[in-house]
């Protein structure tokens, strides 16, 4: 079997990295035109690449530096892993495992406490210590049935903006509320061109509408309308597919939904990956106008530095618990192995007997406030050494709002 080696990608290798990634994800070949648009947002920094013994690229793992909002509102340095692929004729030979090891070691050495990604499949990243930490739901609102309760979302104005205005205004608008929820990430400047090129200024034809309230612009929606008529249903209206809907205030949020549900010749409005606690049905006189069509993992998180990550967030009102944390594979980040006392007054390493024992992947899935320790006990992923501790941990880690990322990368 041929050998391979992994190293940081060098300047000049970025396009080959992108081509390999796109091919692994079954995308279209990267044309010169596409590359010209991508080049600024696809630097060599943050990329690890695998090469065969002829020096040919066979794998790529990419990330960019950002910040993630953790419970309590602190923004923690985070590596957003935005591209992972292995050439189809090189899979299942440990290439990804080697690239992940190199990436985790680099992040630990650089003092980056968290990594995060969106996974193409649910089976890939647990073994590298990642846990599914936020979820999103798919919703379809049947417009003919969807009547808003009186007064909902009436006090603002929604206006379309041109693609050029969207490029100008939307990033600043997003920055206003980017810290609101656990799981949000900061969108660096290099994130936006890809988004706009793909959806708004290119051929996809997404529309951008901005909501204004008493203090000016306070929310936006990016959506496309899809013609879903066929011979059997020639009268059916369009489907509005929401790509993004973000708002700084509840009123702006309701106003954007009011707008979408007011568009003529529309049969349904669909959102995917919406926050689990988004109360759309509560806006309507008939809550059954909203169908939840799916629940799907959103952001996977890896605690690179367990102590720093635990220290950064706040906790609910309960007596402390002692967690014993085990790395998934000892060789990955063994410094994380150990016991941590976690409470409202802080987090420290301890030698005390543990109350609960769990893998770093399970801790990651609970870290932002999604789910319960008690459920992970039921699932056999948390070992209980003190019977009362799971309920305490549930209260400590609970967050008022469901964690949600809402940014695809
Ligand atoms: C997913 C992918 C990167 C895995 O790369 P790889 O080099 O084959 O992974 P490895 O050989 O290091 O696999 C490590 C382990 O994970 C398992 N594994 C990896 N990918 C898997 C998958 N998609 N399904 C099931 N198991 C998988 C391997 O079987 C292996 O298990 P083992 O240690 O018990 O033998 C590669 O298959 C790929 O590029 N897929 C298409 C693009 C993609 O999905 N990228 C991820 C985007 S988030």
Short mmCIF file of C-alpha atoms and ligand atoms in Angstrom, two decimals:
data_model
loop_
_atom_site.label_atom_id
_atom_site.label_comp_id
_atom_site.label_asym_id
_atom_site.label_seq_id
_atom_site.Cartn_x
_atom_site.Cartn_y
_atom_site.Cartn_z
CA UNK A 1 0.00 0.00 0.00
CA UNK A 2 1.27 3.48 -0.83
CA UNK A 3 2.26 5.82 1.96
CA UNK A 4 1.03 9.32 2.53
CA UNK A 5 2.07 12.24 4.69
CA UNK A 6 0.25 15.25 6.08
CA UNK A 7 1.56 18.80 6.34
CA UNK A 8 0.30 22.38 6.36
CA UNK A 9 -0.76 23.50 2.88
CA UNK A 10 1.65 25.95 1.26
CA UNK A 11 0.95 29.13 -0.67
CA UNK A 12 0.02 28.20 -4.24
CA UNK A 13 -1.67 24.92 -3.27
CA UNK A 14 -5.06 26.42 -2.43
CA UNK A 15 -6.74 25.83 -5.77
CA UNK A 16 -5.74 22.16 -5.81
CA UNK A 17 -7.14 21.89 -2.27
CA UNK A 18 -10.44 23.39 -3.39
CA UNK A 19 -10.61 21.17 -6.47
CA UNK A 20 -10.06 18.07 -4.36
CA UNK A 21 -12.69 19.15 -1.85
CA UNK A 22 -15.28 19.96 -4.52
CA UNK A 23 -14.69 16.61 -6.20
CA UNK A 24 -15.04 14.74 -2.87
CA UNK A 25 -18.36 16.52 -2.34
CA UNK A 26 -19.52 15.74 -5.91
CA UNK A 27 -19.53 19.39 -6.96
CA UNK A 28 -18.82 20.86 -10.39
CA UNK A 29 -15.19 21.38 -11.48
CA UNK A 30 -13.69 24.67 -10.32
CA UNK A 31 -13.59 27.02 -13.32
CA UNK A 32 -11.18 29.97 -13.54
CA UNK A 33 -14.16 32.25 -12.97
CA UNK A 34 -15.20 30.43 -9.78
CA UNK A 35 -11.62 30.35 -8.55
CA UNK A 36 -11.25 34.10 -9.12
CA UNK A 37 -14.22 34.62 -6.77
CA UNK A 38 -13.02 32.10 -4.20
CA UNK A 39 -9.36 32.98 -4.01
CA UNK A 40 -9.66 35.62 -1.28
CA UNK A 41 -11.73 33.38 0.98
CA UNK A 42 -9.62 30.28 0.57
CA UNK A 43 -6.19 31.07 2.02
CA UNK A 44 -3.47 28.48 2.59
CA UNK A 45 -3.45 29.31 6.31
CA UNK A 46 -5.52 26.87 8.36
CA UNK A 47 -5.30 24.05 5.82
CA UNK A 48 -3.72 20.66 6.33
CA UNK A 49 -3.15 18.57 3.23
CA UNK A 50 -2.24 14.92 2.65
CA UNK A 51 0.05 13.88 -0.20
CA UNK A 52 0.87 10.45 -1.61
CA UNK A 53 4.46 9.30 -2.10
CA UNK A 54 4.49 10.97 -5.55
CA UNK A 55 3.62 14.31 -3.93
CA UNK A 56 0.04 14.29 -5.28
CA UNK A 57 -2.63 15.84 -3.12
CA UNK A 58 -5.06 13.22 -1.74
CA UNK A 59 -6.74 14.91 1.22
CA UNK A 60 -7.56 18.29 2.68
CA UNK A 61 -8.82 19.59 6.04
CA UNK A 62 -9.40 23.33 6.18
CA UNK A 63 -10.43 25.76 8.90
CA UNK A 64 -10.67 29.49 9.52
CA UNK A 65 -10.42 31.39 12.79
CA UNK A 66 -13.60 32.81 14.27
CA UNK A 67 -15.41 33.19 17.58
CA UNK A 68 -18.31 31.21 18.97
CA UNK A 69 -20.79 32.53 21.50
CA UNK A 70 -20.97 30.28 24.56
CA UNK A 71 -23.70 30.29 27.26
CA UNK A 72 -23.47 33.55 29.18
CA UNK A 73 -22.44 35.49 26.08
CA UNK A 74 -18.65 35.18 25.99
CA UNK A 75 -17.16 34.76 22.54
CA UNK A 76 -14.51 32.12 22.46
CA UNK A 77 -11.78 31.70 19.83
CA UNK A 78 -12.88 28.84 17.59
CA UNK A 79 -11.57 27.08 14.50
CA UNK A 80 -14.44 26.73 12.02
CA UNK A 81 -13.61 23.59 10.06
CA UNK A 82 -14.94 24.50 6.63
CA UNK A 83 -13.70 21.83 4.26
CA UNK A 84 -12.78 18.17 4.70
CA UNK A 85 -12.30 15.70 1.87
CA UNK A 86 -10.23 12.71 0.85
CA UNK A 87 -9.84 11.65 -2.77
CA UNK A 88 -12.22 8.76 -3.46
CA UNK A 89 -9.38 6.38 -4.35
CA UNK A 90 -7.66 7.12 -1.02
CA UNK A 91 -10.51 6.77 1.48
CA UNK A 92 -10.49 4.40 4.51
CA UNK A 93 -6.73 4.35 4.77
CA UNK A 94 -6.45 6.75 7.69
CA UNK A 95 -5.94 9.98 5.72
CA UNK A 96 -8.69 11.86 7.55
CA UNK A 97 -7.49 10.47 10.88
CA UNK A 98 -4.00 11.87 10.22
CA UNK A 99 -5.32 15.24 9.06
CA UNK A 100 -7.60 15.54 12.11
CA UNK A 101 -4.67 14.69 14.40
CA UNK A 102 -2.53 17.37 12.77
CA UNK A 103 -5.34 19.93 12.94
CA UNK A 104 -6.19 19.22 16.60
CA UNK A 105 -2.53 19.36 17.61
CA UNK A 106 -2.08 22.67 15.77
CA UNK A 107 -5.15 24.21 17.41
CA UNK A 108 -4.04 23.04 20.85
CA UNK A 109 -0.56 24.48 20.26
CA UNK A 110 -2.10 27.80 19.15
CA UNK A 111 -4.32 27.92 22.26
CA UNK A 112 -7.61 27.77 20.31
CA UNK A 113 -10.04 26.24 22.83
CA UNK A 114 -12.83 25.17 20.46
CA UNK A 115 -13.34 23.77 16.98
CA UNK A 116 -16.69 23.52 15.20
CA UNK A 117 -18.03 22.12 11.95
CA UNK A 118 -21.09 21.04 10.01
CA UNK A 119 -20.88 17.33 9.21
CA UNK A 120 -21.82 15.77 5.89
CA UNK A 121 -22.58 12.52 7.73
CA UNK A 122 -23.32 11.81 11.38
CA UNK A 123 -20.81 8.97 11.74
CA UNK A 124 -17.58 10.75 10.88
CA UNK A 125 -16.56 13.12 13.68
CA UNK A 126 -17.46 11.54 17.03
CA UNK A 127 -14.25 9.52 16.92
CA UNK A 128 -12.29 12.77 16.77
CA UNK A 129 -13.99 14.10 19.92
CA UNK A 130 -16.70 16.19 18.25
CA UNK A 131 -20.29 16.11 19.51
CA UNK A 132 -23.49 17.39 17.85
CA UNK A 133 -24.02 20.50 19.99
CA UNK A 134 -26.81 22.37 18.21
CA UNK A 135 -29.79 21.19 16.22
CA UNK A 136 -32.10 22.84 13.72
CA UNK A 137 -35.61 22.07 12.57
CA UNK A 138 -37.23 22.09 9.16
CA UNK A 139 -40.60 23.84 9.00
CA UNK A 140 -43.20 24.24 6.29
CA UNK A 141 -45.92 26.82 6.87
CA UNK A 142 -49.05 26.27 4.77
CA UNK A 143 -49.82 29.77 3.72
CA UNK A 144 -53.57 29.49 2.98
CA UNK A 145 -54.09 28.30 6.57
CA UNK A 146 -51.57 30.60 8.18
CA UNK A 147 -53.34 33.64 9.60
CA UNK A 148 -51.32 35.78 11.95
CA UNK A 149 -52.83 36.67 15.28
CA UNK A 150 -54.03 40.28 15.47
CA UNK A 151 -51.25 42.81 15.60
CA UNK A 152 -48.38 40.35 15.16
CA UNK A 153 -45.41 41.89 13.40
CA UNK A 154 -47.26 45.06 12.40
CA UNK A 155 -45.06 47.81 13.71
CA UNK A 156 -42.15 47.78 11.31
CA UNK A 157 -41.53 48.05 7.59
CA UNK A 158 -39.99 45.48 5.27
CA UNK A 159 -38.29 46.56 2.06
CA UNK A 160 -36.36 44.75 -0.65
CA UNK A 161 -32.74 45.71 -1.06
CA UNK A 162 -30.76 45.32 -4.27
CA UNK A 163 -27.91 42.78 -4.34
CA UNK A 164 -25.43 45.66 -4.14
CA UNK A 165 -27.20 47.11 -1.09
CA UNK A 166 -27.32 43.67 0.50
CA UNK A 167 -23.55 43.31 0.14
CA UNK A 168 -23.17 46.75 1.68
CA UNK A 169 -25.64 46.50 4.56
CA UNK A 170 -26.30 42.92 5.61
CA UNK A 171 -22.89 42.04 7.14
CA UNK A 172 -23.08 45.06 9.48
CA UNK A 173 -26.64 44.15 10.36
CA UNK A 174 -25.63 40.59 11.16
CA UNK A 175 -22.84 41.87 13.41
CA UNK A 176 -25.46 43.67 15.53
CA UNK A 177 -27.02 40.43 16.71
CA UNK A 178 -24.29 37.88 16.11
CA UNK A 179 -23.67 37.40 19.82
CA UNK A 180 -27.24 36.74 20.86
CA UNK A 181 -27.38 33.01 21.22
CA UNK A 182 -25.07 30.19 22.28
CA UNK A 183 -23.80 28.61 19.09
CA UNK A 184 -23.66 31.76 16.96
CA UNK A 185 -20.36 32.33 15.21
CA UNK A 186 -18.83 35.57 14.07
CA UNK A 187 -18.79 35.73 10.29
CA UNK A 188 -15.36 36.99 9.23
CA UNK A 189 -15.17 39.32 6.23
CA UNK A 190 -13.92 36.46 4.07
CA UNK A 191 -17.12 34.45 4.74
CA UNK A 192 -19.48 36.90 3.04
CA UNK A 193 -18.28 37.01 -0.60
CA UNK A 194 -18.92 33.28 -1.05
CA UNK A 195 -22.41 33.67 0.39
CA UNK A 196 -23.34 36.65 -1.75
CA UNK A 197 -21.74 35.27 -4.93
CA UNK A 198 -23.51 31.96 -4.61
CA UNK A 199 -26.96 33.18 -3.63
CA UNK A 200 -27.56 36.85 -4.19
CA UNK A 201 -25.38 38.42 -6.87
CA UNK A 202 -25.05 35.26 -9.00
CA UNK A 203 -27.65 33.22 -10.89
CA UNK A 204 -29.49 31.76 -7.90
CA UNK A 205 -31.67 34.85 -7.60
CA UNK A 206 -32.27 34.91 -3.86
CA UNK A 207 -34.10 38.01 -2.68
CA UNK A 208 -32.97 40.02 0.33
CA UNK A 209 -35.49 41.97 2.40
CA UNK A 210 -34.62 44.14 5.40
CA UNK A 211 -36.88 44.97 8.34
CA UNK A 212 -36.81 48.43 9.92
CA UNK A 213 -38.18 49.18 13.37
CA UNK A 214 -38.12 52.31 15.53
CA UNK A 215 -34.30 52.24 15.73
CA UNK A 216 -33.67 51.56 12.06
CA UNK A 217 -32.75 48.33 10.29
CA UNK A 218 -33.04 45.41 12.68
CA UNK A 219 -33.46 42.20 10.70
CA UNK A 220 -33.17 40.58 7.31
CA UNK A 221 -34.38 37.59 5.36
CA UNK A 222 -32.75 35.90 2.36
CA UNK A 223 -35.10 33.65 0.41
CA UNK A 224 -35.88 32.28 -3.00
CA UNK A 225 -39.18 31.50 -4.60
CA UNK A 226 -39.56 28.14 -6.30
CA UNK A 227 -42.25 27.32 -8.85
CA UNK A 228 -43.84 24.08 -7.63
CA UNK A 229 -46.78 23.93 -10.04
CA UNK A 230 -47.31 20.80 -12.07
CA UNK A 231 -50.05 19.33 -14.26
CA UNK A 232 -51.99 18.02 -11.29
CA UNK A 233 -51.77 21.25 -9.33
CA UNK A 234 -51.58 24.11 -11.85
CA UNK A 235 -53.13 26.50 -9.34
CA UNK A 236 -50.56 25.88 -6.66
CA UNK A 237 -48.61 28.96 -5.62
CA UNK A 238 -44.87 29.28 -5.24
CA UNK A 239 -42.80 27.85 -2.42
CA UNK A 240 -40.73 30.42 -0.56
CA UNK A 241 -37.53 28.87 0.75
CA UNK A 242 -35.84 30.79 3.53
CA UNK A 243 -32.08 30.65 3.49
CA UNK A 244 -31.51 33.09 6.33
CA UNK A 245 -33.80 34.96 8.70
CA UNK A 246 -32.10 36.89 11.48
CA UNK A 247 -33.54 39.63 13.65
CA UNK A 248 -32.33 41.83 16.49
CA UNK A 249 -35.72 42.04 18.24
CA UNK A 250 -38.80 39.84 18.60
CA UNK A 251 -40.77 42.46 16.68
CA UNK A 252 -38.38 42.42 13.77
CA UNK A 253 -38.50 38.64 13.75
CA UNK A 254 -42.33 38.61 13.71
CA UNK A 255 -42.35 41.34 11.07
CA UNK A 256 -40.18 39.28 8.74
CA UNK A 257 -42.48 36.26 9.14
CA UNK A 258 -45.49 38.53 8.54
CA UNK A 259 -43.87 39.71 5.34
CA UNK A 260 -43.13 36.20 4.06
CA UNK A 261 -46.66 35.02 4.80
CA UNK A 262 -48.11 38.04 3.02
CA UNK A 263 -46.50 37.43 -0.37
CA UNK A 264 -49.15 36.70 -3.01
CA UNK A 265 -49.33 33.49 -5.06
CA UNK A 266 -47.49 31.50 -2.41
CA UNK A 267 -48.64 28.08 -1.19
CA UNK A 268 -46.04 27.52 1.50
CA UNK A 269 -43.03 29.01 3.24
CA UNK A 270 -40.22 26.65 4.13
CA UNK A 271 -37.23 27.03 6.43
CA UNK A 272 -34.58 24.41 7.12
CA UNK A 273 -32.18 24.40 10.02
CA UNK A 274 -34.30 26.90 11.94
CA UNK A 275 -33.74 27.27 15.71
CA UNK A 276 -35.42 24.49 17.69
CA UNK A 277 -37.23 27.03 19.87
CA UNK A 278 -38.40 29.39 17.09
CA UNK A 279 -42.09 29.88 18.02
CA UNK A 280 -43.61 30.15 14.54
CA UNK A 281 -46.83 28.34 15.43
CA UNK A 282 -47.36 30.81 18.26
CA UNK A 283 -47.65 33.64 15.73
CA UNK A 284 -50.67 32.04 14.07
CA UNK A 285 -54.37 31.57 14.83
CA UNK A 286 -54.04 27.94 13.72
CA UNK A 287 -50.82 26.34 15.01
CA UNK A 288 -51.43 23.35 12.73
CA UNK A 289 -50.52 25.50 9.75
CA UNK A 290 -46.89 24.77 10.72
CA UNK A 291 -45.44 21.34 10.01
CA UNK A 292 -42.10 20.37 11.47
CA UNK A 293 -40.58 18.25 8.75
CA UNK A 294 -37.20 17.34 10.20
CA UNK A 295 -34.81 17.81 13.10
CA UNK A 296 -31.18 17.67 12.09
CA UNK A 297 -27.80 18.19 13.75
CA UNK A 298 -26.43 21.65 13.03
CA UNK A 299 -23.08 22.49 14.66
CA UNK A 300 -20.62 19.87 15.89
CA UNK A 301 -18.25 21.14 18.55
CA UNK A 302 -14.85 19.88 19.74
CA UNK A 303 -13.49 21.04 23.11
CA UNK A 304 -9.80 21.40 22.32
CA UNK A 305 -9.08 22.79 25.79
CA UNK A 306 -11.73 21.40 28.14
CA UNK A 307 -10.77 23.58 31.10
CA UNK A 308 -10.76 26.84 29.11
CA UNK A 309 -14.05 25.92 27.44
CA UNK A 310 -15.79 25.03 30.71
CA UNK A 311 -14.44 28.17 32.40
CA UNK A 312 -15.75 30.41 29.63
CA UNK A 313 -19.44 29.64 30.00
CA UNK A 314 -21.91 30.39 32.80
CA UNK A 315 -24.00 27.86 34.73
CA UNK A 316 -27.50 27.58 36.14
CA UNK A 317 -28.43 27.47 39.83
CA UNK A 318 -27.38 24.07 41.21
CA UNK A 319 -24.71 22.65 43.49
CA UNK A 320 -21.45 21.81 41.67
CA UNK A 321 -20.73 18.48 39.99
CA UNK A 322 -17.42 16.73 39.44
CA UNK A 323 -17.08 15.53 35.87
CA UNK A 324 -14.48 13.03 34.84
CA UNK A 325 -13.70 13.66 31.18
CA UNK A 326 -12.09 11.06 28.96
CA UNK A 327 -10.59 11.76 25.59
CA UNK A 328 -12.10 9.55 22.88
CA UNK A 329 -8.73 8.22 21.89
CA UNK A 330 -6.07 8.90 24.50
CA UNK A 331 -3.57 9.92 21.90
CA UNK A 332 -5.62 12.82 20.58
CA UNK A 333 -5.48 15.52 23.28
CA UNK A 334 -4.51 13.66 26.47
CA UNK A 335 -4.13 16.88 28.48
CA UNK A 336 -7.94 17.01 28.60
CA UNK A 337 -8.22 13.75 30.56
CA UNK A 338 -9.08 14.53 34.16
CA UNK A 339 -11.64 15.68 36.68
CA UNK A 340 -13.29 19.08 36.71
CA UNK A 341 -15.49 20.58 39.39
CA UNK A 342 -18.13 22.67 37.61
CA UNK A 343 -20.35 25.13 39.45
CA UNK A 344 -21.79 28.62 39.37
CA UNK A 345 -18.75 29.99 41.18
CA UNK A 346 -16.31 28.60 38.63
CA UNK A 347 -14.55 25.58 37.20
CA UNK A 348 -11.31 23.98 38.42
CA UNK A 349 -9.42 20.79 37.95
CA UNK A 350 -9.81 18.55 40.98
CA UNK A 351 -8.69 15.26 42.45
CA UNK A 352 -12.09 14.73 44.12
CA UNK A 353 -14.07 11.58 43.34
CA UNK A 354 -16.16 12.06 40.16
CA UNK A 355 -19.97 12.28 40.16
CA UNK A 356 -20.29 11.65 36.41
CA UNK A 357 -17.90 10.20 33.86
CA UNK A 358 -18.20 10.95 30.15
CA UNK A 359 -16.28 11.17 26.91
CA UNK A 360 -15.12 14.52 25.59
CA UNK A 361 -17.47 14.02 22.60
CA UNK A 362 -20.51 13.69 24.87
CA UNK A 363 -19.43 16.72 26.89
CA UNK A 364 -19.11 18.67 23.64
CA UNK A 365 -22.67 17.78 22.68
CA UNK A 366 -23.93 19.13 26.04
CA UNK A 367 -21.60 22.12 26.25
CA UNK A 368 -23.75 24.77 24.56
CA UNK A 369 -26.93 23.77 26.40
CA UNK A 370 -28.49 21.30 24.01
CA UNK A 371 -30.05 18.21 25.64
CA UNK A 372 -29.74 16.81 29.12
CA UNK A 373 -27.12 14.86 31.01
CA UNK A 374 -30.04 12.69 32.21
CA UNK A 375 -30.83 11.69 28.62
CA UNK A 376 -27.19 10.88 27.97
CA UNK A 377 -27.29 8.71 31.10
CA UNK A 378 -30.28 6.88 29.60
CA UNK A 379 -28.36 6.46 26.36
CA UNK A 380 -25.39 5.01 28.23
CA UNK A 381 -23.07 7.85 27.29
CA UNK A 382 -22.68 9.25 30.82
CA UNK A 383 -21.66 6.96 33.66
CA UNK A 384 -23.29 7.86 36.98
CA UNK A 385 -21.24 7.60 40.17
CA UNK A 386 -23.52 9.82 42.28
CA UNK A 387 -27.21 9.30 41.57
CA UNK A 388 -28.20 12.92 42.27
CA UNK A 389 -25.55 14.43 40.02
CA UNK A 390 -27.22 14.13 36.62
CA UNK A 391 -30.12 16.37 37.70
CA UNK A 392 -27.64 18.93 39.04
CA UNK A 393 -25.67 18.85 35.81
CA UNK A 394 -28.92 19.30 33.84
CA UNK A 395 -29.60 22.54 35.73
CA UNK A 396 -26.02 23.76 35.56
CA UNK A 397 -25.74 23.33 31.78
CA UNK A 398 -29.30 24.36 30.80
CA UNK A 399 -29.66 27.51 28.68
CA UNK A 400 -32.79 29.64 28.32
CA UNK A 401 -32.53 29.70 24.54
CA UNK A 402 -31.78 26.67 22.45
CA UNK A 403 -28.24 26.86 21.09
CA UNK A 404 -28.17 27.43 17.35
CA UNK A 405 -25.49 28.36 14.84
CA UNK A 406 -27.43 29.53 11.81
CA UNK A 407 -24.28 30.03 9.73
CA UNK A 408 -23.24 27.49 7.18
CA UNK A 409 -19.52 27.08 6.53
C1 LIG B 1 -15.39 11.43 5.19
C2 LIG B 1 -13.97 11.27 4.65
C3 LIG B 1 -13.24 12.60 4.77
C4 LIG B 1 -13.27 10.19 5.48
O1 LIG B 1 -11.89 10.12 5.10
P1 LIG B 1 -11.03 8.76 5.27
O2 LIG B 1 -9.63 9.11 4.95
O3 LIG B 1 -11.69 7.68 4.53
O4 LIG B 1 -11.18 8.48 6.83
P2 LIG B 1 -10.26 7.50 7.67
O5 LIG B 1 -9.70 6.44 6.78
O6 LIG B 1 -9.28 8.28 8.47
O7 LIG B 1 -11.36 6.86 8.61
C5 LIG B 1 -11.25 6.79 10.00
C6 LIG B 1 -12.37 5.95 10.52
O8 LIG B 1 -13.61 6.59 10.25
C7 LIG B 1 -14.46 5.73 9.51
N1 LIG B 1 -15.15 6.58 8.54
C8 LIG B 1 -14.64 7.65 7.92
N2 LIG B 1 -15.56 8.18 7.09
C9 LIG B 1 -16.66 7.42 7.21
C10 LIG B 1 -17.93 7.48 6.62
N3 LIG B 1 -18.24 8.43 5.72
N4 LIG B 1 -18.83 6.54 6.96
C11 LIG B 1 -18.52 5.59 7.86
N5 LIG B 1 -17.32 5.49 8.47
C12 LIG B 1 -16.40 6.41 8.14
C13 LIG B 1 -13.53 4.77 8.83
O9 LIG B 1 -14.18 3.57 8.50
C14 LIG B 1 -12.46 4.57 9.87
O10 LIG B 1 -12.94 3.67 10.87
P3 LIG B 1 -11.97 2.66 11.62
O11 LIG B 1 -10.94 3.54 12.31
O12 LIG B 1 -12.86 1.96 12.56
O13 LIG B 1 -11.37 1.83 10.55
C15 LIG B 1 -13.97 10.81 3.17
O14 LIG B 1 -14.71 9.62 3.08
C16 LIG B 1 -14.57 11.84 2.23
O15 LIG B 1 -13.86 12.68 1.72
N6 LIG B 1 -15.89 11.77 1.97
C17 LIG B 1 -16.57 12.64 1.04
C18 LIG B 1 -16.54 14.11 1.47
C19 LIG B 1 -17.08 14.31 2.86
O16 LIG B 1 -18.10 13.77 3.27
N7 LIG B 1 -16.35 15.14 3.62
C20 LIG B 1 -16.73 15.50 4.98
C21 LIG B 1 -17.34 16.84 4.91
S1 LIG B 1 -17.91 17.36 6.52
#
